[in-house]
Coordinates of C-alpha atoms in Angstrom, one line a residue:
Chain A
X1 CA 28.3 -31.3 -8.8
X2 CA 25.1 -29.3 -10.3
X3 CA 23.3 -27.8 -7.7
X4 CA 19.9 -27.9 -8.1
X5 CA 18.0 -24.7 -6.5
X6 CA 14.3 -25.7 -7.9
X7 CA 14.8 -28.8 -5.7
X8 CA 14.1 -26.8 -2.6
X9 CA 10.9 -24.9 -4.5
X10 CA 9.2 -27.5 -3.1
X11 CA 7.2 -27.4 0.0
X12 CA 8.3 -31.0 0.9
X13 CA 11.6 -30.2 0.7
X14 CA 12.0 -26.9 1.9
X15 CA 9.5 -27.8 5.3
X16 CA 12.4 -30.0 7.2
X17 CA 14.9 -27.4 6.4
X18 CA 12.8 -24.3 7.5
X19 CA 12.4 -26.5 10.8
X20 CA 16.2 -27.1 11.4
X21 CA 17.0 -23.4 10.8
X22 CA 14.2 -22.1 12.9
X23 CA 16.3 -22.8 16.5
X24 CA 19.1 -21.1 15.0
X25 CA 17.4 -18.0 13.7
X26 CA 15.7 -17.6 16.6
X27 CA 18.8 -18.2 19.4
X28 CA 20.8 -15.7 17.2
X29 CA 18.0 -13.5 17.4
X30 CA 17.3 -13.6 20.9
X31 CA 21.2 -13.1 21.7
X32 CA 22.0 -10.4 19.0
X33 CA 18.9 -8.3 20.7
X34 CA 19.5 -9.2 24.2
X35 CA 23.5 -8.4 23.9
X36 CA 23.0 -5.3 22.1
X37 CA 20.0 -4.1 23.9
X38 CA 22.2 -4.6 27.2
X39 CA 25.2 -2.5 25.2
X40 CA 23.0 0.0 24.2
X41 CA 20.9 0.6 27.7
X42 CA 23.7 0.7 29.6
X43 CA 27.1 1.1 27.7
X44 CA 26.5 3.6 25.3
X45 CA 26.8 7.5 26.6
X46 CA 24.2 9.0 28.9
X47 CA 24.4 12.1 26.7
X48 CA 23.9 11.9 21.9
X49 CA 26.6 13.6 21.3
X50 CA 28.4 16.4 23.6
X51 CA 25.7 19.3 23.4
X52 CA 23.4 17.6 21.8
X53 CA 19.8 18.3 23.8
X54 CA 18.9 14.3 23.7
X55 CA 19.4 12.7 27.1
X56 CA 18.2 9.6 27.9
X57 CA 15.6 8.9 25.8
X58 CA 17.4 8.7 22.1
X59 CA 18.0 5.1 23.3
X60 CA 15.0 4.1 22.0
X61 CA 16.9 4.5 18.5
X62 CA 18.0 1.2 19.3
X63 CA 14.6 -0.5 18.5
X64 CA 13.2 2.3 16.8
X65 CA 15.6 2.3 13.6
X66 CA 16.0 -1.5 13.3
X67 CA 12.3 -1.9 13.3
X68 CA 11.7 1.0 10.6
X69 CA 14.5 -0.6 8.5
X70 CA 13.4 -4.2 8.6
X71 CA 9.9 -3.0 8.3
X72 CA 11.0 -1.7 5.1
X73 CA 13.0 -4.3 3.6
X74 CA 10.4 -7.2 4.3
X75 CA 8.2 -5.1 2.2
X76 CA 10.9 -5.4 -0.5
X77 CA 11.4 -8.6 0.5
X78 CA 7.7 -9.7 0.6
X79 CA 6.8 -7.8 -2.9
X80 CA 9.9 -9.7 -4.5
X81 CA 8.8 -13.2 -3.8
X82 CA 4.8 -12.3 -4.6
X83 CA 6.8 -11.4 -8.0
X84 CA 8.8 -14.8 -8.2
X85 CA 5.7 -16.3 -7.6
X86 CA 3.9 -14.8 -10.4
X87 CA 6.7 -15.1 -12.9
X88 CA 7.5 -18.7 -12.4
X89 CA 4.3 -19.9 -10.8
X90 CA 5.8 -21.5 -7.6
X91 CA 4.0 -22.3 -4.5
X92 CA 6.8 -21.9 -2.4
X93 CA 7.2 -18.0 -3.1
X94 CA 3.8 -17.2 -2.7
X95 CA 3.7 -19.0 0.6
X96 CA 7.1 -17.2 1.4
X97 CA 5.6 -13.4 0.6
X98 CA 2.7 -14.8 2.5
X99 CA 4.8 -16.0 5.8
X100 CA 6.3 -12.3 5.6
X101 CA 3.6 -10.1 5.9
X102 CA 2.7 -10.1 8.9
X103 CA 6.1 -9.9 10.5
X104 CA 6.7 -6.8 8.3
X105 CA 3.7 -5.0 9.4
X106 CA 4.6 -5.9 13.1
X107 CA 7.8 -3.9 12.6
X108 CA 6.1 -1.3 11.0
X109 CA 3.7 -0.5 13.9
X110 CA 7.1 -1.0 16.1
X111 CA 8.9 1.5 14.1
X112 CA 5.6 3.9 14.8
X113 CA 5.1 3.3 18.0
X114 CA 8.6 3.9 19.3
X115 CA 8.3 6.7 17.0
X116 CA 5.7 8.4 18.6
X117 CA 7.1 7.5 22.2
X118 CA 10.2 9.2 21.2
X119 CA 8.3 12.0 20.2
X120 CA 6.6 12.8 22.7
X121 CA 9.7 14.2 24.9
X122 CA 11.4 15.4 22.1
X123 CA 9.0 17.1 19.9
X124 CA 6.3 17.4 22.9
X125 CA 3.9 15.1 20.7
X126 CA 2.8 11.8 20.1
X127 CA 2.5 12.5 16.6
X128 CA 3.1 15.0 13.9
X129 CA 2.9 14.3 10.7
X130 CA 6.7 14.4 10.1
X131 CA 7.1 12.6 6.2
X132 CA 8.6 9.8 7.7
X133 CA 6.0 9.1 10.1
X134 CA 3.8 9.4 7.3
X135 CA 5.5 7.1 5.0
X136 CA 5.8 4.2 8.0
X137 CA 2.1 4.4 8.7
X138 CA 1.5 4.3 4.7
X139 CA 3.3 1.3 4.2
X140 CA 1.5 -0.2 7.5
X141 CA -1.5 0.6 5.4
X142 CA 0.1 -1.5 2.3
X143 CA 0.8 -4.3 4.6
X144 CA -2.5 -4.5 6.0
X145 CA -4.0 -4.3 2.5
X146 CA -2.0 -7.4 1.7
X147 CA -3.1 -9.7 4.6
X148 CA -6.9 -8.3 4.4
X149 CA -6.9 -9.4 0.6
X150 CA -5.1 -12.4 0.8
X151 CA -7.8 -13.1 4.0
X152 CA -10.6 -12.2 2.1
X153 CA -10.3 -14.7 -0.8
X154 CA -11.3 -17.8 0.0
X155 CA -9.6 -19.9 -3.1
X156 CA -5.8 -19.9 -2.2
X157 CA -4.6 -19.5 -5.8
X158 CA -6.6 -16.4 -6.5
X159 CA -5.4 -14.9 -2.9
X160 CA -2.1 -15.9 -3.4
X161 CA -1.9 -14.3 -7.1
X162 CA -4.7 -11.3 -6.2
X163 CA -2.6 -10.0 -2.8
X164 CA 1.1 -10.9 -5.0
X165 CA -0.4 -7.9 -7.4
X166 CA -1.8 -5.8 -4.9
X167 CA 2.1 -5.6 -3.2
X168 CA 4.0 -5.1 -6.7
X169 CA 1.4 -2.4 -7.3
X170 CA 2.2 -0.9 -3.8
X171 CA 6.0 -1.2 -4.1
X172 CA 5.6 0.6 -7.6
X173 CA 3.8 3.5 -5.6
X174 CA 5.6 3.3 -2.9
X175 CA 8.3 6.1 -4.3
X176 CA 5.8 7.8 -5.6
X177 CA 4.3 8.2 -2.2
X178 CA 7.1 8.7 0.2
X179 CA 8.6 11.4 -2.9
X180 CA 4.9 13.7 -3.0
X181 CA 5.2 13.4 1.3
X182 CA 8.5 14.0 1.5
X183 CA 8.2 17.1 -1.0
X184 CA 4.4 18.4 -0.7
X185 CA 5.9 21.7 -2.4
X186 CA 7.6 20.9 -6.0
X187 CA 8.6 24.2 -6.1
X188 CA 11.2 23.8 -3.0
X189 CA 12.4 20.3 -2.8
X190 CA 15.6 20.3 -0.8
X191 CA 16.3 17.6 2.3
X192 CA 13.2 18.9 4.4
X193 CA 14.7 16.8 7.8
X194 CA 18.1 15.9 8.5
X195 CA 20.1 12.6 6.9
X196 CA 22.4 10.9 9.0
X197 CA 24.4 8.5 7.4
X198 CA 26.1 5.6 9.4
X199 CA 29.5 6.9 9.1
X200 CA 28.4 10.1 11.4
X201 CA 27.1 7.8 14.0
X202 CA 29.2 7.2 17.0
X203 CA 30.4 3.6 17.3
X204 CA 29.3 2.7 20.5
X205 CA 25.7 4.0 19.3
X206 CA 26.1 2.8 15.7
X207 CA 27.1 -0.8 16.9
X208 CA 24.3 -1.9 18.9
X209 CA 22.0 -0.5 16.6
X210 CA 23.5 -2.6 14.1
X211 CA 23.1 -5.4 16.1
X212 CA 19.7 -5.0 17.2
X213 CA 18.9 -5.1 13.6
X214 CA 21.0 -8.0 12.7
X215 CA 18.6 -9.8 15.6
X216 CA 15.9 -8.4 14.3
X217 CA 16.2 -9.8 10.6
X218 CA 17.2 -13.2 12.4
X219 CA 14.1 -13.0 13.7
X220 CA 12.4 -12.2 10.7
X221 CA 14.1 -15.4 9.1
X222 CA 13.0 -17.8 12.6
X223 CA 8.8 -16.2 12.4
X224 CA 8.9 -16.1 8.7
X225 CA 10.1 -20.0 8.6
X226 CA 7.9 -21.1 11.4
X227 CA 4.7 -19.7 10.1
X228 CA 5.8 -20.6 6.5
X229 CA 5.6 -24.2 7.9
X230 CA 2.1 -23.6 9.2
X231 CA 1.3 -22.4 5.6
X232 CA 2.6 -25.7 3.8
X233 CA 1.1 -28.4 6.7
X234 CA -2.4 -26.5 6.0
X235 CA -1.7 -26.6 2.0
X236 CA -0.3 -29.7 1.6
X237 CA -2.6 -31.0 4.4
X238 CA -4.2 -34.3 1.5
X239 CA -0.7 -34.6 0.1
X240 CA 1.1 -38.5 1.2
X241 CA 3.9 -36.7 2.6
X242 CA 1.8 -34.8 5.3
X243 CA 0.1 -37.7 6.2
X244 CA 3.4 -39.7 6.4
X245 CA 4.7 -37.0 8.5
X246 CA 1.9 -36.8 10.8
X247 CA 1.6 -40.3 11.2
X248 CA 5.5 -40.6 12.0
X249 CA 4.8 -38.2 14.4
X250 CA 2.1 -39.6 16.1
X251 CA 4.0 -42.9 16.6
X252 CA 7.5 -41.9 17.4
X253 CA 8.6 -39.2 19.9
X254 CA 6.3 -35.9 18.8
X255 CA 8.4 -32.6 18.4
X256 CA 7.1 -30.2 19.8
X257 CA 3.6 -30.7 20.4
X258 CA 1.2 -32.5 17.7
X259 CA 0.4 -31.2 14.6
X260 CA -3.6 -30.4 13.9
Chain B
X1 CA -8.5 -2.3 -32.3
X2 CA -10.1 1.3 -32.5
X3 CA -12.9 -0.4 -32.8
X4 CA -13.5 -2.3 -29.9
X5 CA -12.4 0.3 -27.8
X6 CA -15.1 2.7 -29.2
X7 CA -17.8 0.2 -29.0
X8 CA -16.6 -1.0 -25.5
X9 CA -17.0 2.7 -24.8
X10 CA -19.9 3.6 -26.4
X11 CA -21.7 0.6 -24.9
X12 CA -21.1 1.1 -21.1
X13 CA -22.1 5.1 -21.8
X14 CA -25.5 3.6 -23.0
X15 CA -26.0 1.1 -20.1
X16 CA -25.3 3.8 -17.9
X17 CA -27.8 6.5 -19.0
X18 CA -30.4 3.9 -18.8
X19 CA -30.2 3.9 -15.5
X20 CA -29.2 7.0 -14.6
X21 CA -30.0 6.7 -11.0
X22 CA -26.4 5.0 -10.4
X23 CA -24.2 8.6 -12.0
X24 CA -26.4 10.7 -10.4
X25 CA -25.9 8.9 -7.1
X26 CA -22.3 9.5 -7.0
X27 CA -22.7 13.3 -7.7
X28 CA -25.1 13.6 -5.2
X29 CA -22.8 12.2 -2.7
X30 CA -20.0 14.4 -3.6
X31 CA -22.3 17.5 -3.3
X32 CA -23.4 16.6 0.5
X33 CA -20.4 15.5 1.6
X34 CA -18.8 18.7 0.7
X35 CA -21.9 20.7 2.3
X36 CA -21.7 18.5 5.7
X37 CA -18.1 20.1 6.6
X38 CA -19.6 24.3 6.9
X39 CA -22.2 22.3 9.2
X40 CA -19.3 20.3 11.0
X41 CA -16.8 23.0 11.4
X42 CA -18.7 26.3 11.2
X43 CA -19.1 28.6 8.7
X44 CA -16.3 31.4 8.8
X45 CA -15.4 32.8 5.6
X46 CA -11.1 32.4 6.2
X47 CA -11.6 28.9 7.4
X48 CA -13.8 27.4 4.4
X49 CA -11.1 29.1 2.7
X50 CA -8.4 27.3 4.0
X51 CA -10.6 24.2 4.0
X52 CA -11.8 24.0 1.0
X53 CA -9.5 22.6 -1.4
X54 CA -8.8 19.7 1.3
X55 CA -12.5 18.7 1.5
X56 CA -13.5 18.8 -2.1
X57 CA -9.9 16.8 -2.7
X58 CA -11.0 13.7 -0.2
X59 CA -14.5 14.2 -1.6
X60 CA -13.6 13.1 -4.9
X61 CA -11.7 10.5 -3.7
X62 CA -14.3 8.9 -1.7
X63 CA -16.9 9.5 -4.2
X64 CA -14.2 7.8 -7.0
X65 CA -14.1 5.2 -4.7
X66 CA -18.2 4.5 -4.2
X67 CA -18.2 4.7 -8.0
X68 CA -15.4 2.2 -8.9
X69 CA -17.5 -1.1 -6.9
X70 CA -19.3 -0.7 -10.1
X71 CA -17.1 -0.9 -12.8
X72 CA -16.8 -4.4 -13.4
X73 CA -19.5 -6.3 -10.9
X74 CA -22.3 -6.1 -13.5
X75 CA -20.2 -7.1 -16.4
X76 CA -19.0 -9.9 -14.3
X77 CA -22.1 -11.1 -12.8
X78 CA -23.6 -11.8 -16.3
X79 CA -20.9 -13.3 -17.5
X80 CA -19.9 -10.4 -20.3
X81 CA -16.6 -10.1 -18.9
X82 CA -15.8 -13.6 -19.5
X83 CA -16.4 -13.5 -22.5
X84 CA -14.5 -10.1 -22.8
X85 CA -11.8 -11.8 -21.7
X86 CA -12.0 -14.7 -24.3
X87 CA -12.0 -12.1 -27.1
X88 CA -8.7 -11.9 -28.6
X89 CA -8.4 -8.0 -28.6
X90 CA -5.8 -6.7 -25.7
X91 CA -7.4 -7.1 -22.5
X92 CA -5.6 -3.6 -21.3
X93 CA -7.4 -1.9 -24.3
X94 CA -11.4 -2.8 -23.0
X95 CA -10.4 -2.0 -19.7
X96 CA -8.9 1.5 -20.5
X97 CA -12.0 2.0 -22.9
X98 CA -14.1 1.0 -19.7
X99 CA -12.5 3.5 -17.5
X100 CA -13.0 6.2 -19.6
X101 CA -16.4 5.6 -19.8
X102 CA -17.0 5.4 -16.0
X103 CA -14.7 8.7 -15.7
X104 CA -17.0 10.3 -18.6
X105 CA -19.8 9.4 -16.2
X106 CA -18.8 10.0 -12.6
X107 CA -15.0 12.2 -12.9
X108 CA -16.0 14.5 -15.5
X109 CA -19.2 15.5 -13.9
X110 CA -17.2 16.4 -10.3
X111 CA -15.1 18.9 -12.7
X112 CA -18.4 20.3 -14.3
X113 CA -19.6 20.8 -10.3
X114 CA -16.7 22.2 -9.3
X115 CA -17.7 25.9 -9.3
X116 CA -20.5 25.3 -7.6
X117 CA -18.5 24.0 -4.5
X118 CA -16.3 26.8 -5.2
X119 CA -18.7 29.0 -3.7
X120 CA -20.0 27.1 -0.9
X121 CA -17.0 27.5 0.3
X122 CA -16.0 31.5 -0.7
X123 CA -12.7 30.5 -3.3
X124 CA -11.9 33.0 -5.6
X125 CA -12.2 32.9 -9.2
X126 CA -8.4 31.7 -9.7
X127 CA -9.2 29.0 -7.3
X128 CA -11.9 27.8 -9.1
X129 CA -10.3 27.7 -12.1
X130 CA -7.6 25.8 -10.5
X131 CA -9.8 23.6 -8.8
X132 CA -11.3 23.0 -12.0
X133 CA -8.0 22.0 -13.6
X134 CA -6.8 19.8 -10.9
X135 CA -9.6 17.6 -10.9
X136 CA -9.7 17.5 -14.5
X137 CA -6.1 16.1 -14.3
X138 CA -6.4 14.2 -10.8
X139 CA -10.3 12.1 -11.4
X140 CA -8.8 9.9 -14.2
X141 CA -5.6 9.1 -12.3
X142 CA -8.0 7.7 -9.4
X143 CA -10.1 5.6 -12.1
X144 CA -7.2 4.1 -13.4
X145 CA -5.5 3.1 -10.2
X146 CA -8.9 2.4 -8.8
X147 CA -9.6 -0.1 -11.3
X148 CA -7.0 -2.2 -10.2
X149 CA -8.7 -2.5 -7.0
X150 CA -12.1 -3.2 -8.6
X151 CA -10.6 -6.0 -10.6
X152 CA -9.1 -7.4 -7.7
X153 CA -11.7 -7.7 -5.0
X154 CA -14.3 -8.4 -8.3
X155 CA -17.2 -10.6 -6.6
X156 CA -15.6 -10.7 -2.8
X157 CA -17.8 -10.3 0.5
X158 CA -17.4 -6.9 1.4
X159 CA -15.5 -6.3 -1.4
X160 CA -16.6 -2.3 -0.8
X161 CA -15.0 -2.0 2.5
X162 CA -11.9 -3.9 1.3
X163 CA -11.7 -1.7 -2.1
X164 CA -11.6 1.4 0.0
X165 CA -8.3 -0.1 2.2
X166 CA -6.3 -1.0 -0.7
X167 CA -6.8 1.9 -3.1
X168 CA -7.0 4.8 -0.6
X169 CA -3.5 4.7 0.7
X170 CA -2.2 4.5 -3.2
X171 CA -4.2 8.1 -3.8
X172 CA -2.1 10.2 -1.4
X173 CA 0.0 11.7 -4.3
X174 CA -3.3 12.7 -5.8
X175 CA -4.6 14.1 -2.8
X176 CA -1.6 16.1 -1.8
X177 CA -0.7 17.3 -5.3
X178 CA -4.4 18.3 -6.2
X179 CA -5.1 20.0 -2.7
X180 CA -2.0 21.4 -3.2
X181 CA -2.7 23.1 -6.1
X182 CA -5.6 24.6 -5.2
X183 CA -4.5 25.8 -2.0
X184 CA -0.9 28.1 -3.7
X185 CA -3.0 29.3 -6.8
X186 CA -5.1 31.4 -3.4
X187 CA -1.4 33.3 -3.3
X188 CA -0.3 33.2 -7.2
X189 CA -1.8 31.5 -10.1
X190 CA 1.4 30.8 -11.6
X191 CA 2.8 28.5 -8.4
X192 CA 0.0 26.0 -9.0
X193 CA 2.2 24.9 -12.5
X194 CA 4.5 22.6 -10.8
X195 CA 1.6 20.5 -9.3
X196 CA -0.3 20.3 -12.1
X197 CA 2.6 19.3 -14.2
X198 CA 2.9 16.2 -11.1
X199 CA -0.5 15.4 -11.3
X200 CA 0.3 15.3 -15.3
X201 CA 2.8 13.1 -14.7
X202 CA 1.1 10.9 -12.4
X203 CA -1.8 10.4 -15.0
X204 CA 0.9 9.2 -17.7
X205 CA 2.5 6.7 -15.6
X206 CA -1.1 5.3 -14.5
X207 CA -2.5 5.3 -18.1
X208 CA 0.5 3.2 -19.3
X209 CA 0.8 0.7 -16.4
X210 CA -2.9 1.3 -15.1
X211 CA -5.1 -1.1 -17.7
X212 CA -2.1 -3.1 -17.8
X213 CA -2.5 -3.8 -14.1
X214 CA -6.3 -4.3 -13.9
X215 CA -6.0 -6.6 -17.1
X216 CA -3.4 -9.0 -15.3
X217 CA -5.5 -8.6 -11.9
X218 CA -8.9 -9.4 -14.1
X219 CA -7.2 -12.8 -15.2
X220 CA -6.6 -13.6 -11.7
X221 CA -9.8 -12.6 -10.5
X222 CA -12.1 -14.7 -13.1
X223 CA -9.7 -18.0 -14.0

């Protein structure tokens, strides 16, 4: 049997889908965050590492990593479908990079708000302008770019194809960026903060981070799904199958509240 | 194809000097934004020093930026770019020819100016020269990158406010580079190379996927 991917391009077919996944995402999400948070709070060691000065309060790495991570891959993530869309001219992508965006930038101001909460015991700051912290609050500044573009356009094509650019333009910078932060002198670039890599992470720290992260992108997948189906309904609001759908609805049981 | 990029060129420098008003504009605003910061800060020698090369760097770049709202919005408000667009020459090529122009008009002058802030703010001669040099590289890097904003919020509400959100995070390299070669060339001339040869490199990337941006963004903006 051929399996044919372009079927699920379209909105009509892709809208009941994204509603039977959305329960799933978002009980694995709440369950992966809840379980790990619980590990991490109050199963992981009291001190990082034996004399390591961090006592309580590196538990925030917990939230503070996943959220930085995510925050960068839905950028990736975002920047790839905006692409898709522009290649092959779908709706569905540009409705996808659309549902993204603002989950991504909510991670992002995560990531720099635990950030700076972490910071202040350790570093005795709020914030510094460390190149990482930098970099997050750059691509916070890309992500709210995006939206305000995409807001600011009133014919959905143009938005759509106007704010797709706008990210592929950032994500081509976005090296550039991090790289002349990361490395304000060219004359001395060596590692200017320390790398860890997983494999130097204690388990029972490395674990529950992992799964924190794991919930989060679940509930990437649920928010990105539930707003994408927000997107279509408005789009595809003169289309028969809306109407269909909304008239179904109206008549038989109505799940989860009516749809205006 | 010389051609059109000459005439392109050519014409927006004429429409420009007759109304000069619009250049002059931009200079001026350079020029008093640099002189508010002694008035903001104070007016000790080591710190204008040290301040400097920062100022006049985020100068340029908000003056680029006042400048850029112009580059296509009267070309598309009278229709010329539409028809630019139906012309068969590359797309990439007018816009390119267009940048330069507006750079000719509102970069090159900063770099012409640049002594002249030099000693508001007390920088030695090496500085200067540096300062010079940087902005020589740096302006046109913000024109072309900038252009890709201008295409893109061509003929929005408030398409000012919204140019300045998307284009100023993308000219941190600039900044840091360009302050950052003025600030080292203070200790030794010969430690500013390295940034200048980024700032180089930066122009070089921008001037080959630059126009071609703005041209794919000018498509989306007019069809």
């Amino acid at each position: 049997m051929k399996l044919n991917w372009f079927k699920y391009a379209s909105p009509a077919a892709f809208y009941p889908i994204a509603g039977r996944l959305i329960p799933w995402f978002g009980g694995l999400a709440a369950v992966l965050v809840l379980a790990s948070l619980l590990w991490g709070f109050f199963g992981t060691a009291d001190q990082l590492g034996g004399s390591n000065p961090q006592k309580e309060y590196y538990r925030i790495i917990y939230i503070h990593v996943g959220g930085a991570w995510m925050s960068m891959w839905l950028y990736l993530v975002l920047a790839g479908w905006a692409a898709i869309g522009l290649v092959f001219n779908t709706r569905l992508s540009f409705m996808m990079a659309n549902a993204v965006a603002p989950t991504g930038a909510i991670f992002t101001f995560i990531a720099l708000w635990t950030g700076a909460f972490w910071g202040r015991p350790s570093w005795g700051t709020y914030w510094d302008w460390d190149p990482r912290l930098t970099s997050e609050l750059i691509l916070f500044f890309l992500y709210i770019g995006y939206i305000a573009l995409h807001s600011a356009i009133d014919d959905t094509r143009r938005a759509d194809r106007a704010a797709a650019l706008l990210s592929i333009v950032g994500l081509v910078m976005l090296p550039v960026i991090y790289w002349s932060i990361n490395c304000p002198d060219p004359t001395q670039c060596a590692a200017l903060h320390q790398r860890s890599d997983p494999g130097s992470i204690h388990p029972s720290i490395l674990w529950p981070m992992l799964g924190v992260t794991l919930g989060f992108w679940s509930y990437s997948f649920a928010t990105a799904f539930a707003r994408l189906r927000g997107i279509i309904l408005q789009r595809e609001a003169d289309s028969a199958w809306v109407s269909d759908l909304l008239q179904g609805e109206s008549q038989g049981e109505p799940r989860g509240g009516t749809v205006r | 194809m010389l051609k059109t990029f000459w005439s392109i060129l050519l014409r927006d420098l004429t429409l420009a000097l007759r109304r000069r008003t619009d250049v002059l504009t931009v200079l001026f605003f350079f020029i008093i934004v640099v002189s508010l910061f002694p008035l903001g800060v104070g007016s000790e020698k080591a710190l204008l020093r040290e301040l400097g090369p920062g100022v006049v760097w985020v100068a340029a770049l908000l003056a680029s930026m006042l400048a850029l709202e112009r580059l296509f919005a009267a070309d598309f408000d009278d229709g010329t770019l539409e028809q630019m667009l139906l012309t068969p020459q590359p797309l990439g090529l007018l816009v390119l020819a267009k940048v330069l122009a507006h750079w000719l008009l509102t970069g090159l002058p900063l770099v012409i100016i640049a002594p002249l802030i030099a000693l508001q703010y007390q920088l030695e001669d090496g500085q200067t020269l540096m300062m010079m040099a940087s902005l020589l590289l740096g302006t046109p890097t913000l024109g072309l990158i900038g252009a890709i904003g201008a295409a893109l919020t061509l003929g929005l509400r408030g398409g000012g406010i919204l140019l300045s959100l998307l284009i100023l995070p993308l000219y941190i390299p600039i900044l840091i580079y360009g302050e950052g070669a003025v600030t080292v060339s203070a200790i030794a001339l010969a430690d500013s190379e390295p940034y200048l040869m980024l700032l180089g490199a930066l122009l070089l990337l921008s001037l080959i996927l630059g126009p071609w941006a703005a041209a794919a963004a000018l498509r989306i903006s007019i069809d």
